[in-house]
Tab-separated table of C-alpha atoms in Angstrom:
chain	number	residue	atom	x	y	z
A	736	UNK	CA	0.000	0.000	0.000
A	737	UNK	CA	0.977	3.540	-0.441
A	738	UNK	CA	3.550	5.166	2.084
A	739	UNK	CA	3.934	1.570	3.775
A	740	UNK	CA	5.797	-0.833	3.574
A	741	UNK	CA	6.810	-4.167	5.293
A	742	UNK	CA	9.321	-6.480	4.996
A	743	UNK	CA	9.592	-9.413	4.342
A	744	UNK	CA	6.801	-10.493	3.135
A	745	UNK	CA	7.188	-14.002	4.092
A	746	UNK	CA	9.449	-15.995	6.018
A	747	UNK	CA	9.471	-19.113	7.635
A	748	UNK	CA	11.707	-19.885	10.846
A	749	UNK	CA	12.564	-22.513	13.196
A	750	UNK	CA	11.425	-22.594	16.788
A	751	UNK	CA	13.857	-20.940	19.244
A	752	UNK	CA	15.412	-18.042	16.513
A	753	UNK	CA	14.712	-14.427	16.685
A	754	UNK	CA	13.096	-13.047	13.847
A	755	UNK	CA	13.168	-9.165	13.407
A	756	UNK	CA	10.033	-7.769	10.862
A	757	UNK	CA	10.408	-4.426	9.874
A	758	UNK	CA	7.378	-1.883	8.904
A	759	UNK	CA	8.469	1.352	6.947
A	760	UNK	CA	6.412	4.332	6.196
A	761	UNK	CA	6.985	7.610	4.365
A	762	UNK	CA	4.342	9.606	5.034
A	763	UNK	CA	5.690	10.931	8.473
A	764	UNK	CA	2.936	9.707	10.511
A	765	UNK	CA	3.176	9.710	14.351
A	766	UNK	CA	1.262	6.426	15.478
A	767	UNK	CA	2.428	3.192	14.324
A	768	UNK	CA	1.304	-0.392	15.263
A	769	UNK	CA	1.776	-3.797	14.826
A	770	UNK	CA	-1.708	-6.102	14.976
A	771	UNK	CA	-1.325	-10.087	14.747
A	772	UNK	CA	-4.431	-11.750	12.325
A	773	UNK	CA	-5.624	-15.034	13.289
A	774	UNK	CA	-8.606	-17.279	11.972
A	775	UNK	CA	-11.205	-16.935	14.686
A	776	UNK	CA	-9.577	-13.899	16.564
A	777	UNK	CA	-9.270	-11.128	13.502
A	778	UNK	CA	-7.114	-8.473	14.658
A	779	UNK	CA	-4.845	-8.139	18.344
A	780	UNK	CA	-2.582	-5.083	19.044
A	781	UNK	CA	0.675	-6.532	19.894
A	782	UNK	CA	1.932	-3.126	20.304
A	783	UNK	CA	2.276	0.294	18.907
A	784	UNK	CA	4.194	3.548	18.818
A	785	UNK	CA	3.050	7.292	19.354
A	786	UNK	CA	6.523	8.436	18.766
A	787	UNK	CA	10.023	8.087	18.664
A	788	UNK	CA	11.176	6.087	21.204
A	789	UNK	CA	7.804	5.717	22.558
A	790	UNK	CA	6.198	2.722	22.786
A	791	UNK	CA	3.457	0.513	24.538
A	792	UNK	CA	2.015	-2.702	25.127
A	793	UNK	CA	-0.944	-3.746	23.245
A	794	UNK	CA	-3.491	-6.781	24.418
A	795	UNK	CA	-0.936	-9.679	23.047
A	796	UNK	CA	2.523	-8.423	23.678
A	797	UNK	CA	4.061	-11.433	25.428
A	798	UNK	CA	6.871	-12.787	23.328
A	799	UNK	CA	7.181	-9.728	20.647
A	800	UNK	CA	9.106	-6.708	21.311
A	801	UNK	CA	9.247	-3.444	19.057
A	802	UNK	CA	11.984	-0.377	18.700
A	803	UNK	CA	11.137	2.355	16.988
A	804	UNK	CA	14.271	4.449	16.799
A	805	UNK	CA	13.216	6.864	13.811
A	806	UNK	CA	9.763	8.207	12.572
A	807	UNK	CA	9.715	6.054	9.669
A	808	UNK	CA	10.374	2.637	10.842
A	809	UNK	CA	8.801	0.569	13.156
A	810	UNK	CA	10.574	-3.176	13.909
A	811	UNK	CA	8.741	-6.258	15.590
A	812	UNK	CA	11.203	-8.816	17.374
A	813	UNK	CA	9.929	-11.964	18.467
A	814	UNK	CA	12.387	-12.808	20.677
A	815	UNK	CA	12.374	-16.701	20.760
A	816	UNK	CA	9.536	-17.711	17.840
A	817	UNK	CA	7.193	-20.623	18.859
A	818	UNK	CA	4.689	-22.291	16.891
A	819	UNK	CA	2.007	-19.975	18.615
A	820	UNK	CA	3.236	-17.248	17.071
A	821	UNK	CA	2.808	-18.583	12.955
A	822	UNK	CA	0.353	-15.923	12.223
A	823	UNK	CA	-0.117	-12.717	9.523
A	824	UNK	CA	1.223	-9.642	10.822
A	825	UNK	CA	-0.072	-6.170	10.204
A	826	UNK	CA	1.539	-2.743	10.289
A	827	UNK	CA	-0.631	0.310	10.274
A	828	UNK	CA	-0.154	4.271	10.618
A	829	UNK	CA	-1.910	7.012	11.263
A	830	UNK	CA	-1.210	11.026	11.776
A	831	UNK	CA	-3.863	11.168	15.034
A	832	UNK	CA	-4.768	9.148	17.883
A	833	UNK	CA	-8.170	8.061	17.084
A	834	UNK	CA	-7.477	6.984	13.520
A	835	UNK	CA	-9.807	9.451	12.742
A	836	UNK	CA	-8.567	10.021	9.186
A	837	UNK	CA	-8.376	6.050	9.167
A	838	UNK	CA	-5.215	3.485	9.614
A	839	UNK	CA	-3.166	2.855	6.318
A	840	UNK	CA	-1.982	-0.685	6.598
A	841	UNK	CA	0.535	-2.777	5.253
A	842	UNK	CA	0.383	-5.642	3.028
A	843	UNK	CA	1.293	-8.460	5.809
A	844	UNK	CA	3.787	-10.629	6.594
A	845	UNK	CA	3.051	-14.011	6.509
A	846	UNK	CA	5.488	-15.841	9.303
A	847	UNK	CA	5.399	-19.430	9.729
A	848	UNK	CA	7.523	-20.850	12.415
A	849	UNK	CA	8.154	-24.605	12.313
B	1251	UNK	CA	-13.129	-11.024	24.894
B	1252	UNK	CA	-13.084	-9.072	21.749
B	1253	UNK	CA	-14.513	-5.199	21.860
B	1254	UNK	CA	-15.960	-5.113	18.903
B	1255	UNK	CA	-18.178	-8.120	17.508
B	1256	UNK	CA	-19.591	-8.420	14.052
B	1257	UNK	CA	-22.668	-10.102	12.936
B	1258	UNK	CA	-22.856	-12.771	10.613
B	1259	UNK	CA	-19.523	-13.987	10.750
B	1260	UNK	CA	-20.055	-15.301	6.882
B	1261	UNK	CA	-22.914	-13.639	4.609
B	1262	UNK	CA	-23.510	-14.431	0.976
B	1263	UNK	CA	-25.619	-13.300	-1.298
B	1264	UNK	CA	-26.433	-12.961	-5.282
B	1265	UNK	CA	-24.974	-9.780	-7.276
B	1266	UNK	CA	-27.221	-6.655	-7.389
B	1267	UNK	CA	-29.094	-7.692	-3.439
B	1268	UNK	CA	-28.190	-5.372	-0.606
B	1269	UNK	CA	-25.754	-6.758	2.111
B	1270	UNK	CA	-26.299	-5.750	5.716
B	1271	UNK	CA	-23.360	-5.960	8.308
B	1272	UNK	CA	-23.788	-5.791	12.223
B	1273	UNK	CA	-20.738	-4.750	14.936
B	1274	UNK	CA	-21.445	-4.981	18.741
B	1275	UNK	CA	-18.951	-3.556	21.245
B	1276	UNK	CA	-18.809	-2.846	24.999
B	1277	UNK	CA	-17.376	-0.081	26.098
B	1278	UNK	CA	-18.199	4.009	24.658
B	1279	UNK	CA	-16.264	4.669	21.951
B	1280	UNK	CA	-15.289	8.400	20.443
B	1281	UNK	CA	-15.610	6.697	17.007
B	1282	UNK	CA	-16.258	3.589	14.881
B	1283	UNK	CA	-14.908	2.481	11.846
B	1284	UNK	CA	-15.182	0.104	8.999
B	1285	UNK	CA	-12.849	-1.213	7.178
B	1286	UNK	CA	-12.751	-3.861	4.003
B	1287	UNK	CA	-9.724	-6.775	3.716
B	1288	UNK	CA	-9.758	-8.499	0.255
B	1289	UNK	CA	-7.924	-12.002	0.309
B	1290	UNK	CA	-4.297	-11.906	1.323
B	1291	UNK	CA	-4.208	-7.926	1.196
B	1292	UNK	CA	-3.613	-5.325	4.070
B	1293	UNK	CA	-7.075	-3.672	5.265
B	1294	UNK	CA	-8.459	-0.478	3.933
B	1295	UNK	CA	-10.477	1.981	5.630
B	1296	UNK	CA	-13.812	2.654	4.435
B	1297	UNK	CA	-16.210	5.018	6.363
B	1298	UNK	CA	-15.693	6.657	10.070
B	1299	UNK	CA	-18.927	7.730	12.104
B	1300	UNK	CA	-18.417	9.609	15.493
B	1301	UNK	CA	-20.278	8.916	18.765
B	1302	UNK	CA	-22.357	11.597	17.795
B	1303	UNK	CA	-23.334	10.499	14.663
B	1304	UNK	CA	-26.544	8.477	13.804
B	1305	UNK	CA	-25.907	7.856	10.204
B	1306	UNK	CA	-23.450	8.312	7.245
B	1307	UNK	CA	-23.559	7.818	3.606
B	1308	UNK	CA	-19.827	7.638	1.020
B	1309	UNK	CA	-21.460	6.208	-2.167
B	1310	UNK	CA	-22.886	2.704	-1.860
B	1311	UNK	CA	-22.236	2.609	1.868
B	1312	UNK	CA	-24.316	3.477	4.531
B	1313	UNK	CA	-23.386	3.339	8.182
B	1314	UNK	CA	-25.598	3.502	11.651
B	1315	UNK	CA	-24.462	3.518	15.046
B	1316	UNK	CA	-26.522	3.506	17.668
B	1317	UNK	CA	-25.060	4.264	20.684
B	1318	UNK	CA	-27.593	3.697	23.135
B	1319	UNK	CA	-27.771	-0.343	21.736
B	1320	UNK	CA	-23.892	-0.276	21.677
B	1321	UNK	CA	-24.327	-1.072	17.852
B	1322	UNK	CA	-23.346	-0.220	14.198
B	1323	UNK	CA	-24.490	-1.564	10.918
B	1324	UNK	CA	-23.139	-1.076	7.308
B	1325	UNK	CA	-25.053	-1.692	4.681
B	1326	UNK	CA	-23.640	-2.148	0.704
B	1327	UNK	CA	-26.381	-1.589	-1.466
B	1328	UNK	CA	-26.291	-2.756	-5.208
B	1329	UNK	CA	-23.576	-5.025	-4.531
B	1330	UNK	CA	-21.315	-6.171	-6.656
B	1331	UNK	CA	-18.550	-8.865	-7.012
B	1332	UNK	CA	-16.103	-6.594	-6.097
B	1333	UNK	CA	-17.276	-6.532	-2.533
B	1334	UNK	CA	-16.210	-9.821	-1.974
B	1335	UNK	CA	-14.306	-9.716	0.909
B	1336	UNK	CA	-14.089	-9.513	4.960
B	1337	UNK	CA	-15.537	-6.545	6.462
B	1338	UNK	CA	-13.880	-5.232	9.896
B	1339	UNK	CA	-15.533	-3.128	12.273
B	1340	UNK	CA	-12.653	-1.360	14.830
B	1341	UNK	CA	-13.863	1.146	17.619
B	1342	UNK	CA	-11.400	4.467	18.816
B	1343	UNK	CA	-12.805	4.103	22.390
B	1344	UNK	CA	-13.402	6.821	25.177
B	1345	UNK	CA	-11.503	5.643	27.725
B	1346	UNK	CA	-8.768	3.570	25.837
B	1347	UNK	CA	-4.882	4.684	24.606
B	1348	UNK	CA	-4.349	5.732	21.336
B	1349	UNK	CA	-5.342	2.757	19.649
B	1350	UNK	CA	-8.725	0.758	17.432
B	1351	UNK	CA	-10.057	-2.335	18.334
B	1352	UNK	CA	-10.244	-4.697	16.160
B	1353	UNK	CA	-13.547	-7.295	15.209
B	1354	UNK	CA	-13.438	-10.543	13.997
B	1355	UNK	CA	-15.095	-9.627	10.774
B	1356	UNK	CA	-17.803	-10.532	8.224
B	1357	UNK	CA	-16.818	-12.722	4.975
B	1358	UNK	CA	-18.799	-11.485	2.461
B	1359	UNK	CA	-19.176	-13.573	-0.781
B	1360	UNK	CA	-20.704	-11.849	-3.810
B	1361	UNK	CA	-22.259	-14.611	-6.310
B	1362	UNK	CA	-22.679	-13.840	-9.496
């Protein structure tokens, strides 16, 4: 999608690695997040960014951790990858709290971990 | 459990019928959104009505909320196979951090 972009767009990794996915945008928005999609549950905030170096939890943190050390990019680590965490993952933006212009997500990354 | 919930989970219906969408949540909300995911793609927002709002129109979509019933509905009218996809309510809420919440979503199949 326009002004975001994540990387990669697959990726399959073993149990037990760290796996780093990255979420770039260019259209200088403040809030960034990172949702999870999985059958049956649709979308969970893992966590998200109102700034630079400012980050928070979201409902299904445990496991992932984020950086966000410029405005433009916006990494998810999972720190150890389990099975439990083979899911789509979502970037979105947006220039004001409330989305009230509406998010602009990503196209996904599609991690399987085996 | 999840915020927002939308009603049916799977809906299908023939080209040209009208195609009605439900979303319960819980909690006041500042504003509710919906938002359309076609297979394997990213989400894209579609319409925004504020807690204050009753109704809003953008071209073949029409959205209610009613916040006394803790409810929204959109409704696609003319529909066309094109709209086949999975429809996502997400609420900004009142009390919450700077963040939507997410439904489950309605799969909507389009038959020609």
């Amino acid at each position: 999608d326009a002004g975001i972009t994540q990387s990669p767009r697959h990726k399959v990794t073993e149990t037990g690695t760290p796996v780093t996915l990255r979420c770039h945008q260019t259209e200088n928005h403040r809030y960034m997040y990172w949702y999870r999609q999985d059958p049956g549950h649709g979308l969970r905030l893992i966590h998200y960014s109102y700034g630079v170096k400012d980050t928070d939890k979201g409902e299904v943190s445990d496991g992932y951790s984020v950086s966000r050390s410029k405005t433009e990019d916006f990494l998810l680590t999972l720190e150890s990858a389990t099975s439990s965490q083979t899911s789509v993952y979502f970037c979105a933006i947006s220039s004001d709290r409330g989305g009230f212009y509406g998010y602009t997500f990503g196209s996904g990354t599609r991690l399987t971990v085996v | 459990s999840q915020q927002g919930e939308e009603d049916p989970q799977a809906l299908s219906i023939q080209e040209g019928e009208n195609a009605t969408m439900n979303c319960s949540y819980k909690t006041s909300i500042n504003n509710l959104q919906w938002y359309r995911q076609n297979s394997g793609r990213g989400l894209v927002h579609l319409i925004l009505i504020r807690s204050n709002e009753r109704e809003k129109h953008s071209g073949r979509l029409r959205v209610t909320l009613d916040t006394s019933k803790k409810s929204s509905s959109l409704l696609i009218t003319a529909s066309r196979a094109a709209d086949t996809a999975s429809y996502f309510c997400a609420t900004d809420l009142l009390q919450g951090a700077q963040k939507l919440v997410f439904g489950q979503g309605t799969r909507l199949t389009i038959n020609p």
